[in-house]
Short mmCIF file of C-alpha atoms and ligand atoms in Angstrom, two decimals:
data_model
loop_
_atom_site.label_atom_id
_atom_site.label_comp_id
_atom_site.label_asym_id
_atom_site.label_seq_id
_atom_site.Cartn_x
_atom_site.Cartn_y
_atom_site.Cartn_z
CA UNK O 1 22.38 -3.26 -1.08
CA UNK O 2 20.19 -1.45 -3.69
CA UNK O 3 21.53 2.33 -4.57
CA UNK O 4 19.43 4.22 -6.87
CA UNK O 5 21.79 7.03 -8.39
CA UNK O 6 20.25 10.60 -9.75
CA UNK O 7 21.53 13.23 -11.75
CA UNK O 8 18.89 16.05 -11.09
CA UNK O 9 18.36 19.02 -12.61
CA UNK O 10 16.21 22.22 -10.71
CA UNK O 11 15.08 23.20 -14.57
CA UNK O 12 13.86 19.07 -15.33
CA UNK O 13 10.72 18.96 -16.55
CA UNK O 14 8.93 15.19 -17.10
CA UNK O 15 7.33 14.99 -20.05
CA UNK O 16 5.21 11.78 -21.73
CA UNK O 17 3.10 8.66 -20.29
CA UNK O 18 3.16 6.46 -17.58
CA UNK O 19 1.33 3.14 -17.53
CA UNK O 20 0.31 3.08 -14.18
CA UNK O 21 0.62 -0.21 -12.79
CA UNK O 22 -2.13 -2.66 -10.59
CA UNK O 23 -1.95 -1.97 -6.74
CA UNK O 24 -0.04 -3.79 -4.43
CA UNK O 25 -1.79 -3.22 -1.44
CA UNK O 26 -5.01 -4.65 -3.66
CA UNK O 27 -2.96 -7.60 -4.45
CA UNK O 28 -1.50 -8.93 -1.21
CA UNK O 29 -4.62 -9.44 0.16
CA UNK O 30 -6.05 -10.84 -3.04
CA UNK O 31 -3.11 -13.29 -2.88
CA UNK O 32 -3.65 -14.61 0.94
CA UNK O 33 -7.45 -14.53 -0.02
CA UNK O 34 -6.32 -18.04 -2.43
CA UNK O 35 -5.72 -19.90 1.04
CA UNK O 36 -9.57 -20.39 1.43
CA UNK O 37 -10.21 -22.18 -1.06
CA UNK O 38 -8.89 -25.74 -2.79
CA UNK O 39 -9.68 -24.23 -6.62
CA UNK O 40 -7.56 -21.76 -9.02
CA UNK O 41 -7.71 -18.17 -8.50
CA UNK O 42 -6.08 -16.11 -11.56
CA UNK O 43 -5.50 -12.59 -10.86
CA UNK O 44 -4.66 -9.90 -13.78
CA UNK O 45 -2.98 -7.25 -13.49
CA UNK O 46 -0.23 -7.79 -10.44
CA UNK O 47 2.68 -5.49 -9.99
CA UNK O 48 5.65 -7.51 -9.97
CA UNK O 49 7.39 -6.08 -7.11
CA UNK O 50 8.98 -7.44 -4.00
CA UNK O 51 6.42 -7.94 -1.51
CA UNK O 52 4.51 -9.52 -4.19
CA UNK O 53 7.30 -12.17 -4.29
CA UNK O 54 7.49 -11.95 -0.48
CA UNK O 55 4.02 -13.13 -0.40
CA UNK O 56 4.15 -15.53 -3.06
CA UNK O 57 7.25 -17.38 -1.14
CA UNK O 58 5.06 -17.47 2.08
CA UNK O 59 2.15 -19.29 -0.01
CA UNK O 60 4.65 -21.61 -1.18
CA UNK O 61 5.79 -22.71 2.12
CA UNK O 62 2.24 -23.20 3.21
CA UNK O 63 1.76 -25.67 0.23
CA UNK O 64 0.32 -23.40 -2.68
CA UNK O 65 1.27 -23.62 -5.96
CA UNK O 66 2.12 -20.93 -8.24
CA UNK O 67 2.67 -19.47 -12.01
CA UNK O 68 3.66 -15.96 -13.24
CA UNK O 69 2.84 -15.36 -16.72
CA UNK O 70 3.24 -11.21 -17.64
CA UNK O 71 1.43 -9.73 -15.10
CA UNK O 72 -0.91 -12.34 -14.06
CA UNK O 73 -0.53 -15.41 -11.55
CA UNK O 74 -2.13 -18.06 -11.38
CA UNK O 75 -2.83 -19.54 -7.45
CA UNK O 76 -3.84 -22.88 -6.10
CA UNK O 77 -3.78 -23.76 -2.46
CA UNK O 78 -5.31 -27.21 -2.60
CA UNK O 79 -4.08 -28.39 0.16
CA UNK O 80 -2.63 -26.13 3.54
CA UNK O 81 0.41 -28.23 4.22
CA UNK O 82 1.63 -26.09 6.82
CA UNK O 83 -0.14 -23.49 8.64
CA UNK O 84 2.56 -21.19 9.97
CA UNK O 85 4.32 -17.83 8.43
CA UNK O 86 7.63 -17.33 9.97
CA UNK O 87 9.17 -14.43 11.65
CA UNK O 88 12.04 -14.18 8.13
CA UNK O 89 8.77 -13.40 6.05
CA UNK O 90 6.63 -11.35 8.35
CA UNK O 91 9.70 -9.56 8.87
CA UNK O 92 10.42 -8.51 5.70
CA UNK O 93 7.00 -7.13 4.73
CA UNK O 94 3.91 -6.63 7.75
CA UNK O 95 1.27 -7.71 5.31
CA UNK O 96 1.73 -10.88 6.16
CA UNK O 97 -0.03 -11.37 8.64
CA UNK O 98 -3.18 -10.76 6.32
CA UNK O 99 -2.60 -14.85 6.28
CA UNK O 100 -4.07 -14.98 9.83
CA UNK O 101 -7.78 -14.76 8.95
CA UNK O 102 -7.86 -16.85 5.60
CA UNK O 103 -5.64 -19.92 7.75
CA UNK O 104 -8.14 -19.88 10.78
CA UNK O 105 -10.81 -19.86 9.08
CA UNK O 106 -10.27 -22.43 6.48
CA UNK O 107 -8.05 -24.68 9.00
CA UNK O 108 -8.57 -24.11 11.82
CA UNK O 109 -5.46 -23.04 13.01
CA UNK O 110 -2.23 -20.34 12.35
CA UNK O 111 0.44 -19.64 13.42
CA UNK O 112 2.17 -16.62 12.39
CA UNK O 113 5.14 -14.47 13.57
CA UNK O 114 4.43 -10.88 15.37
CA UNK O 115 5.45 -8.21 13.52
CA UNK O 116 7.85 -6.17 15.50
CA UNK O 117 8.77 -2.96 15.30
CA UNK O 118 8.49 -0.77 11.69
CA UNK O 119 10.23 2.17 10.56
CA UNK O 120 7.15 3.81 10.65
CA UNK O 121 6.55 3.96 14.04
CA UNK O 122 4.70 1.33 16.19
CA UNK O 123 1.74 -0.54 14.05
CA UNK O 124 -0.19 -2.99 16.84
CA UNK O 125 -2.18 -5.95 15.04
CA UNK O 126 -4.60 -5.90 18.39
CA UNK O 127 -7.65 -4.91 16.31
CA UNK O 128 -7.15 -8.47 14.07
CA UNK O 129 -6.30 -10.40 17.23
CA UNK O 130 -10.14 -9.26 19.15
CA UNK O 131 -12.09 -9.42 16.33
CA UNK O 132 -11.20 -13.20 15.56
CA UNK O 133 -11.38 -13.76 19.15
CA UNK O 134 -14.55 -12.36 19.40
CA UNK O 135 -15.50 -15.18 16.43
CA UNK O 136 -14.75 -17.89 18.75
CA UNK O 137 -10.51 -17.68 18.22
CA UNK O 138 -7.97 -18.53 21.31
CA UNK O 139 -4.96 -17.05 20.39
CA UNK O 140 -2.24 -16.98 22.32
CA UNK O 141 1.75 -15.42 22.11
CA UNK O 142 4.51 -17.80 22.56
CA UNK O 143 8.24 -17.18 21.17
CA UNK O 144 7.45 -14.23 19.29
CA UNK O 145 4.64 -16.24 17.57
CA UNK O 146 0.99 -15.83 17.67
CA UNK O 147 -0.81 -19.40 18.04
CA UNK O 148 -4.71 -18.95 17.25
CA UNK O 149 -7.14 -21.78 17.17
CA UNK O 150 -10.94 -22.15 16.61
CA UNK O 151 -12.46 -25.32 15.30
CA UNK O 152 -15.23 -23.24 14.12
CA UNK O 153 -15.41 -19.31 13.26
CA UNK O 154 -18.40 -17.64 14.74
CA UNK O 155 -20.01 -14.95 13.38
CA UNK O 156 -20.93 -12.24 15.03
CA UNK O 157 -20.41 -8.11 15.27
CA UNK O 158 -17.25 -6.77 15.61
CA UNK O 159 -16.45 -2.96 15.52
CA UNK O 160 -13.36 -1.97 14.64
CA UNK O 161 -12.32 0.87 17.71
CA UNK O 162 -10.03 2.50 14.71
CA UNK O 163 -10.08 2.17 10.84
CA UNK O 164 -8.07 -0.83 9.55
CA UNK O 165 -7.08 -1.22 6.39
CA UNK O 166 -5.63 -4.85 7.02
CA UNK O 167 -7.88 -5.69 10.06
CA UNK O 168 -10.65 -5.52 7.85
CA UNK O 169 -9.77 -7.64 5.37
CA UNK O 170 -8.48 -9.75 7.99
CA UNK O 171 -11.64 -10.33 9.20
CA UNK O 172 -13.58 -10.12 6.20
CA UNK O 173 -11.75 -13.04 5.02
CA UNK O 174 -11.88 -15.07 8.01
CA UNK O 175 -15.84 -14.32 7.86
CA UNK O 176 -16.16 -15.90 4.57
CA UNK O 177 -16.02 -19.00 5.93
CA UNK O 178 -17.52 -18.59 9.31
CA UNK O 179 -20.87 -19.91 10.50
CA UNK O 180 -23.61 -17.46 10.49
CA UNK O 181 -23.46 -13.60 9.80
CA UNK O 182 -20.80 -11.19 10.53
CA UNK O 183 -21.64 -7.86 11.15
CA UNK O 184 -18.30 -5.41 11.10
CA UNK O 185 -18.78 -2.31 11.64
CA UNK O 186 -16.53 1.04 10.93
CA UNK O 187 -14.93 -0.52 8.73
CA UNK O 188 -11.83 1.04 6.15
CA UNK O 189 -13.58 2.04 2.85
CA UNK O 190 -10.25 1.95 0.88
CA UNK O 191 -10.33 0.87 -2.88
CA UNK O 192 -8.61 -1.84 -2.00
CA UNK O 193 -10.58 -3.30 0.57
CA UNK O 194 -13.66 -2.94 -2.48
CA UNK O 195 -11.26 -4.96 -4.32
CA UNK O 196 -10.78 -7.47 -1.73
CA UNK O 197 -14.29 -8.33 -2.00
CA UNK O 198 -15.35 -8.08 -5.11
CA UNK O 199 -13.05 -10.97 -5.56
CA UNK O 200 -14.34 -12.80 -1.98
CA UNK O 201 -18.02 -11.87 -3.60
CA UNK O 202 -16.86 -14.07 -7.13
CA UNK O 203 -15.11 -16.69 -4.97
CA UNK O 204 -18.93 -17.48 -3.64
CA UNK O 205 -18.76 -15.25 -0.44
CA UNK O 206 -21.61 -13.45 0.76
CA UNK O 207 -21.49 -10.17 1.35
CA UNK O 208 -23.87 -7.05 1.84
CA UNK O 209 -22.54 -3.16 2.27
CA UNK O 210 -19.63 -3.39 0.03
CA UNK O 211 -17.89 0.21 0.17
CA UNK O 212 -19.66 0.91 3.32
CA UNK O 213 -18.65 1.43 7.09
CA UNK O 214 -20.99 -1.43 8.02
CA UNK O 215 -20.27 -4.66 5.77
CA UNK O 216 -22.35 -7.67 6.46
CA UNK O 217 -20.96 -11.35 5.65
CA UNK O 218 -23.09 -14.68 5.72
CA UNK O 219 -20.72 -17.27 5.73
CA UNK O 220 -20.53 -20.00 3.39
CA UNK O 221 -19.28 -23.36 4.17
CA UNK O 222 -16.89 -23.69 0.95
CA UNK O 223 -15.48 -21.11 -1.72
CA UNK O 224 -14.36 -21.76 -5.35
CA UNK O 225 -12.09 -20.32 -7.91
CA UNK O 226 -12.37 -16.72 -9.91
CA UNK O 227 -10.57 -14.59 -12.16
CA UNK O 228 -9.94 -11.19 -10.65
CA UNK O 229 -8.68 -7.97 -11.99
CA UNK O 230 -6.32 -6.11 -9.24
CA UNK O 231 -7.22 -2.07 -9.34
CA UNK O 232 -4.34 0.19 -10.64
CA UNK O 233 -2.00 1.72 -7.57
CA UNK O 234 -2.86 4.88 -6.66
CA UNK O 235 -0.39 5.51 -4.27
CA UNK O 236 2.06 4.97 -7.78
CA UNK O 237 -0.47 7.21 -9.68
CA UNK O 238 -0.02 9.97 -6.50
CA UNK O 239 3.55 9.86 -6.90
CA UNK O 240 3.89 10.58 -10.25
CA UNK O 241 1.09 12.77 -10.02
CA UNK O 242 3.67 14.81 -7.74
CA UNK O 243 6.59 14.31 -9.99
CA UNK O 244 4.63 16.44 -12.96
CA UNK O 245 3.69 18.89 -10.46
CA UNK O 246 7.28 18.99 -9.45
CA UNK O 247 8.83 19.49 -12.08
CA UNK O 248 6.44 21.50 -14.09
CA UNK O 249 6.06 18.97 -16.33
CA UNK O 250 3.09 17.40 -18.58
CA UNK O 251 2.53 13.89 -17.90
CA UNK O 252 -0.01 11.45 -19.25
CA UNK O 253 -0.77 8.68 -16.68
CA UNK O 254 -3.03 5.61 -18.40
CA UNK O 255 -4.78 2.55 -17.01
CA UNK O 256 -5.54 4.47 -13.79
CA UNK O 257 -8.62 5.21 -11.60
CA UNK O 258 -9.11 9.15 -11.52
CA UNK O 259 -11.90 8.57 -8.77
CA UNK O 260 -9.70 6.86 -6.45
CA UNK O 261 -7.23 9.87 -6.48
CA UNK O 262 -10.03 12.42 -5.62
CA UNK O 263 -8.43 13.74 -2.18
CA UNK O 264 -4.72 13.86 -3.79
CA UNK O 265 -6.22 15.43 -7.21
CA UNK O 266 -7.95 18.44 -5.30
CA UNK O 267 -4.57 19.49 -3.20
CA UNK O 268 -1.99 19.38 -6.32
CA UNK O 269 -5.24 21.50 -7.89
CA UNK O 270 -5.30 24.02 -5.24
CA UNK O 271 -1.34 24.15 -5.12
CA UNK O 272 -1.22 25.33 -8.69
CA UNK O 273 -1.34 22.23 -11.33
CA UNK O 274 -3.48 21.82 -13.71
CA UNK O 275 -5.23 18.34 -14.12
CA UNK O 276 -7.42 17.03 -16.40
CA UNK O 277 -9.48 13.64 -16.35
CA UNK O 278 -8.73 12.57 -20.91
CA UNK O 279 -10.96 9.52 -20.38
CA UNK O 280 -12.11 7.09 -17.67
CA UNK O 281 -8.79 5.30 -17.05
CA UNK O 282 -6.10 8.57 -18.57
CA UNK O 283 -5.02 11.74 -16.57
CA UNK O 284 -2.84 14.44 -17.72
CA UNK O 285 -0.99 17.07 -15.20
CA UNK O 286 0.87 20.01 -16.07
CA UNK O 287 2.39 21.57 -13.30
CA UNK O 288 2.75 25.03 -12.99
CA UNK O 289 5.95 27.21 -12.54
CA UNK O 290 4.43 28.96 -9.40
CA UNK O 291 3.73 26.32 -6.35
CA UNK O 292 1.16 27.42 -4.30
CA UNK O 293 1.76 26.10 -0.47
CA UNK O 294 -0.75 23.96 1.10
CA UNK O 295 -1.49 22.22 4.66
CA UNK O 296 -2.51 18.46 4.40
CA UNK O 297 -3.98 16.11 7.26
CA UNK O 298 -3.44 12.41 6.37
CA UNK O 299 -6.82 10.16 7.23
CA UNK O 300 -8.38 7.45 5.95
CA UNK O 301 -10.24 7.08 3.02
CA UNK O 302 -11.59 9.15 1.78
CA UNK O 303 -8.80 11.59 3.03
CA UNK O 304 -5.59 12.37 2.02
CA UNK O 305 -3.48 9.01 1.90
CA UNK O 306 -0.72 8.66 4.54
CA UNK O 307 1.29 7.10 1.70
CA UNK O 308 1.14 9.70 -0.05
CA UNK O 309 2.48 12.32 2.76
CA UNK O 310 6.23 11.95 2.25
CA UNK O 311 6.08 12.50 -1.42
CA UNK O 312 3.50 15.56 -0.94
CA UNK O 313 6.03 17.13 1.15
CA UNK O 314 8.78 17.34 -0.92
CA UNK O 315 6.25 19.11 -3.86
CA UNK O 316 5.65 22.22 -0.71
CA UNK O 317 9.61 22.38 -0.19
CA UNK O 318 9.29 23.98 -3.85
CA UNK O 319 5.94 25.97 -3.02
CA UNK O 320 6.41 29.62 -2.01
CA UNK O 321 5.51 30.38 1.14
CA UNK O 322 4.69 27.64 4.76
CA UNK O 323 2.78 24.11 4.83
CA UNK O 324 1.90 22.65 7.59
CA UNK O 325 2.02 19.35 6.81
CA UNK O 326 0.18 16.89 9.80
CA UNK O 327 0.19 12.88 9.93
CA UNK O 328 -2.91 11.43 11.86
CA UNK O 329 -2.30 7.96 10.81
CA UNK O 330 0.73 6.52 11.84
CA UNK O 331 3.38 7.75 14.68
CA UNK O 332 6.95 8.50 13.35
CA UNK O 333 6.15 8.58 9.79
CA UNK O 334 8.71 11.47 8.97
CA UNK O 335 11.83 10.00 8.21
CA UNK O 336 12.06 10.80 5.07
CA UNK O 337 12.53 14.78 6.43
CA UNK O 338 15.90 13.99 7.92
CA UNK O 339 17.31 12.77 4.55
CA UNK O 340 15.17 16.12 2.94
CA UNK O 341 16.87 18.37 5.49
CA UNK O 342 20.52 16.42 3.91
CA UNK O 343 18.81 18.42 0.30
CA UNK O 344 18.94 21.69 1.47
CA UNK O 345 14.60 21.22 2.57
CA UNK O 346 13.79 23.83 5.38
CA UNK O 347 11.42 22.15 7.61
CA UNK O 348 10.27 21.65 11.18
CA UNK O 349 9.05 18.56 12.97
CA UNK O 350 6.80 18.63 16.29
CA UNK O 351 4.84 15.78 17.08
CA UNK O 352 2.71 14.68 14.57
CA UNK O 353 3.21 18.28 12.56
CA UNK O 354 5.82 18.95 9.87
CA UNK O 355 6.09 22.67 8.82
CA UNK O 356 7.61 22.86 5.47
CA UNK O 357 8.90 26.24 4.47
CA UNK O 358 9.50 26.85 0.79
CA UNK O 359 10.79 27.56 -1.62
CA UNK O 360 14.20 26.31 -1.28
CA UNK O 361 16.67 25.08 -3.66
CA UNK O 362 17.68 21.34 -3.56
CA UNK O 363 21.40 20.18 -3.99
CA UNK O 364 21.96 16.64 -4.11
CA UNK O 365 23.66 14.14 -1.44
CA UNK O 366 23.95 11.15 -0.09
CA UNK O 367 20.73 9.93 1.79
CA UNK O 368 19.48 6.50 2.99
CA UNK O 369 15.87 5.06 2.42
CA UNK O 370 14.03 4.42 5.80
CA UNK O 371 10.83 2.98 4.34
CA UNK O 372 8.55 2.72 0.99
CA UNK O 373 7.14 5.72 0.72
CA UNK O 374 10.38 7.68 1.94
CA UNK O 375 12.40 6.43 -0.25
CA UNK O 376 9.40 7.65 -2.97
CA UNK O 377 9.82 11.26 -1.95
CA UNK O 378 13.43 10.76 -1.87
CA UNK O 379 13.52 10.11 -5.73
CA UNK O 380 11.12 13.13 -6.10
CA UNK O 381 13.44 15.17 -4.43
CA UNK O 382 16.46 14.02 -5.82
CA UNK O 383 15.21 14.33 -9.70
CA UNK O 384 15.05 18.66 -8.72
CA UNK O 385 18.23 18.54 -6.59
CA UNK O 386 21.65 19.97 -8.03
CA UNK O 387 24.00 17.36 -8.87
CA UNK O 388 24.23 13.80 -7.93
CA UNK O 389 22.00 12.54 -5.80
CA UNK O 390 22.68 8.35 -4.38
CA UNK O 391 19.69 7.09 -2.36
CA UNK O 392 20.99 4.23 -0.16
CA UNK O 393 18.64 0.74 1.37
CA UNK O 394 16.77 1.39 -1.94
CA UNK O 395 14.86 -2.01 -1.61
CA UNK O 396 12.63 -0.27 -0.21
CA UNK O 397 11.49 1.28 -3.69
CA UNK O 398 10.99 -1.91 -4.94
CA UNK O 399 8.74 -3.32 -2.35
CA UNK O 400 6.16 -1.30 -3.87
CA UNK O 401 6.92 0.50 -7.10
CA UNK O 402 7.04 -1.37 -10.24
CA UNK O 403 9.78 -0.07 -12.65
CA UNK O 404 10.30 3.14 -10.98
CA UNK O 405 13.38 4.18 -12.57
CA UNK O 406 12.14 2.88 -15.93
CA UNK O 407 9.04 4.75 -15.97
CA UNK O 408 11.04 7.66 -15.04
CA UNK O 409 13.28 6.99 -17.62
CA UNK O 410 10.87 7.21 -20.10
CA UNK O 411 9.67 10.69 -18.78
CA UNK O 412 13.42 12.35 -18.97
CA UNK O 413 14.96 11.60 -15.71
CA UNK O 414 18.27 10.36 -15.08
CA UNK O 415 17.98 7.66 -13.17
CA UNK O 416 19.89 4.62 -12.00
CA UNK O 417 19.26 1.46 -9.89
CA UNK O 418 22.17 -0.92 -9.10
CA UNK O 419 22.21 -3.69 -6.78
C1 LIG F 501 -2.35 -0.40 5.14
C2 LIG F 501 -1.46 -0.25 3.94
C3 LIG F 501 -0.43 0.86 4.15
C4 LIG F 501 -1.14 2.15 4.57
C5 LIG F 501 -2.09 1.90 5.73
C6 LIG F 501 -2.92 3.13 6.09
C7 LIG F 501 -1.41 -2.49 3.03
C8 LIG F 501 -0.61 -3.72 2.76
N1 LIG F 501 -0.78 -1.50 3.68
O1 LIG F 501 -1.53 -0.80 6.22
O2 LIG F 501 0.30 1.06 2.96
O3 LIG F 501 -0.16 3.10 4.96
O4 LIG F 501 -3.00 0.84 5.41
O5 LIG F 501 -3.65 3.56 4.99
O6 LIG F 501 -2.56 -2.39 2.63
N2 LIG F 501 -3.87 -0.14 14.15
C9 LIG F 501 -4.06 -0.51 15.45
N3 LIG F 501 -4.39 -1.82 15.71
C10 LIG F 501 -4.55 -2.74 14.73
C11 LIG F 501 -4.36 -2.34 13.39
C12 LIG F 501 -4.02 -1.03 13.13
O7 LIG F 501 -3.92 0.30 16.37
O8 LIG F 501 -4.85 -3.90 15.04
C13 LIG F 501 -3.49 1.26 13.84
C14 LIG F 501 -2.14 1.36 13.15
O9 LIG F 501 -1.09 1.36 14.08
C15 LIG F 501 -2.27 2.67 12.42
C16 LIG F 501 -3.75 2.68 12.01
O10 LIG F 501 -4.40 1.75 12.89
O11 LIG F 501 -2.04 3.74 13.29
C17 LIG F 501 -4.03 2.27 10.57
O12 LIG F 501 -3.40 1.04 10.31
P1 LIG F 501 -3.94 0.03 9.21
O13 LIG F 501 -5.04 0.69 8.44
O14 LIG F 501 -4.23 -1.26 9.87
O15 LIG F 501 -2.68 -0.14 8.27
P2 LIG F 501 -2.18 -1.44 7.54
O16 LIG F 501 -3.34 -2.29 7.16
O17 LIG F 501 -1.06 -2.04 8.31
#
């Protein structure tokens, strides 16, 4: 079991640069996106963490081969030597089943575990299962497993009823190699969707309306190899966006992507910190000693991130005056509050609202790490608590943040991780 240990301090302040690292929901996708196509795909800039390795071990078992050098890997799935992704693997990370598309449409057939329930409250994969039916896919549930065949993807138009982050690139890569165009329409305009096919777009895939709600794909009976640069994390550059406006610190974040953090930029502005762009890829926050209290809505892109929601909430615990802070996006995603309330936090949960009333002081405890992002806020929190503050389950961290206690090492925290 992973512990991350903190000695906090309500006067810290984080001072110095982060090197913010590539994105991991950019590169899980990028990684299952190798499994349509028999050539090399190198991709630079990959954030070693967890579910990265959870992925890779997945490829491995369907027959790819791999190679880590630094922070790139190099991919080949020449041949798919077995076409299924087993309940262990989805299990340990959801994204998995962003293998569905990529297998169907390239063999013809998957098989791949149903995600069951998630910490963060029910998260149905319906919206992948009726598009590829709707290309020509029988898919069936037996054991716990969902069994989808097509000897031939279809194209034709799909609209997603709700933004999907992974549906969409579900389908998008399942398109790719489909016969005749795919129309999808309301589609998620995340960054890392863009990502996703850019690289599809250099692997030979055609594809019209990148970045839009309507994306057009013309599929292609074959795709090749490319070399593909993964976009930096901006959920990491959020979160330690927050941890300078925390602590009323000065940070320097570098290889970032200032427009991709417009929505979280403009509510740490209006709450008091100070932010300015040094150069296309470098940010610098000072916070400020007075917190000004603010109400967020989590949406989709362009809005204000859900993963960035638990972490944002621990900043308005130290704001003076009520937030209302309200989660559109997924059910259950508060968590994290229970272990805040453990700090000392003063807040209020009602449905889908959490009213955070500030500013009170931290003092560190004992707490347990229900997800990714909670466990995120829960280092926040504990770097301004009194005392000693031991976040247990802290795999969680590691799922998604690369070096998190070394990068907040380097900015002044005391921080431990032991396993
Ligand atoms: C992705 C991100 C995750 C982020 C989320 C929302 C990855 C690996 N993960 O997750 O970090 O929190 O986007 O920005 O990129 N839904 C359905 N039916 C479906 C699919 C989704 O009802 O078939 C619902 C979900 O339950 C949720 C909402 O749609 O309420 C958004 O989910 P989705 O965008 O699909 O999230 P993920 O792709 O799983």
């Amino acid at each position: 079991m992973a512990q991350i240990r903190i000695t906090g301090n309500p006067n810290l302040r984080l001072e110095g640069k982060v090197r913010i690292s590539g994105a991991k929901n950019a590169v899980l996708p990028a990684i299952a996106a190798s499994l349509l196509t028999r050539e090399k795909l190198r991709l630079k800039n990959v954030p070693l963490v967890k579910d990265v390795y959870t992925i890779l071990t997945l490829m491995k078992e369907m027959g790819a081969e791999y190679s880590i050098r630094r922070n790139s890997i190099t991919l080949q799935s020449r041949d798919i030597l077995h076409e299924e992704a087993s309940y262990e693997l989805v299990r340990a990370m959801r994204a998995s089943i962003l293998v569905l598309g990529p297998l169907l449409a390239r063999r013809g057939k998957a098989i791949v575990a149903l995600p069951g329930g998630c910490a963060i409250g029910s998260r149905p994969i319906d919206l992948h299962i009726h598009g590829l039916e709707k290309m020509g896919a029988t898919i069936s549930l037996q054991h716990g497993y969902i069994q989808a065949e097509a000897k031939k993807l279809r194209g034709t138009e799909i609209r997603f009823e709700k933004k999907t982050v992974g549906g969409t690139e579900n389908l998008l890569m399942a398109a790719a190699l489909a016969e005749g165009e795919t129309v999808l329409k309301n589609c998620s305009l995340e960054p890392e969707v863009i990502n996703l096919c850019d690289l599809l777009k250099k692997m030979g895939a055609r594809i019209e309306g990148i970045g839009q709600e309507t994306i057009r794909v013309m599929g292609v009976a074959e795709l090749g190899g490319a070399t593909h640069e993964i976009i930096p994390d901006r959920i990491e550059a959020g979160t330690f966006l927050v941890a300078g406006a925390l602590t009323g610190g000065n940070i320097v974040l570098t290889k970032t992507q200032p427009k991709h953090l417009t929505s979280i930029i403009d509510k740490l502005r209006l709450s008091g910190a100070d932010i300015s762009l040094i150069n296309s890829q470098t940010i610098r926050i000072r916070g400020s000693e007075n917190i000004r209290p603010q109400d967020i809505t989590t949406s989709p892109y362009p809005g204000f991130p859900t993963d960035m929601q638990a972490q944002f909430s621990v900043l308005m615990t130290q704001a003076r005056g009520t937030s209302i802070i309200t989660e559109t996006i997924f059910d259950r995603r508060f968590s994290h509050i229970n272990e805040l309330l453990r700090l000392g936090a003063n807040i209020d949960v009602s449905g889908d609202k959490a009213v955070v009333k500030g500013k009170t002081p931290l003092s560190g405890a004992e707490v347990l790490a229900t997800d990714l992002r909670a466990s995120a806020s829960l280092v926040l929190a504990g770097l301004i608590a009194s005392g000693e503050t031991v976040i247990n389950d802290a795999e969680h961290l590691e799922r998604g943040y690369e070096g998190m206690e070394e990068k907040m090492q380097a900015l002044g925290a005391i921080i431990e991780l032991s396993h």
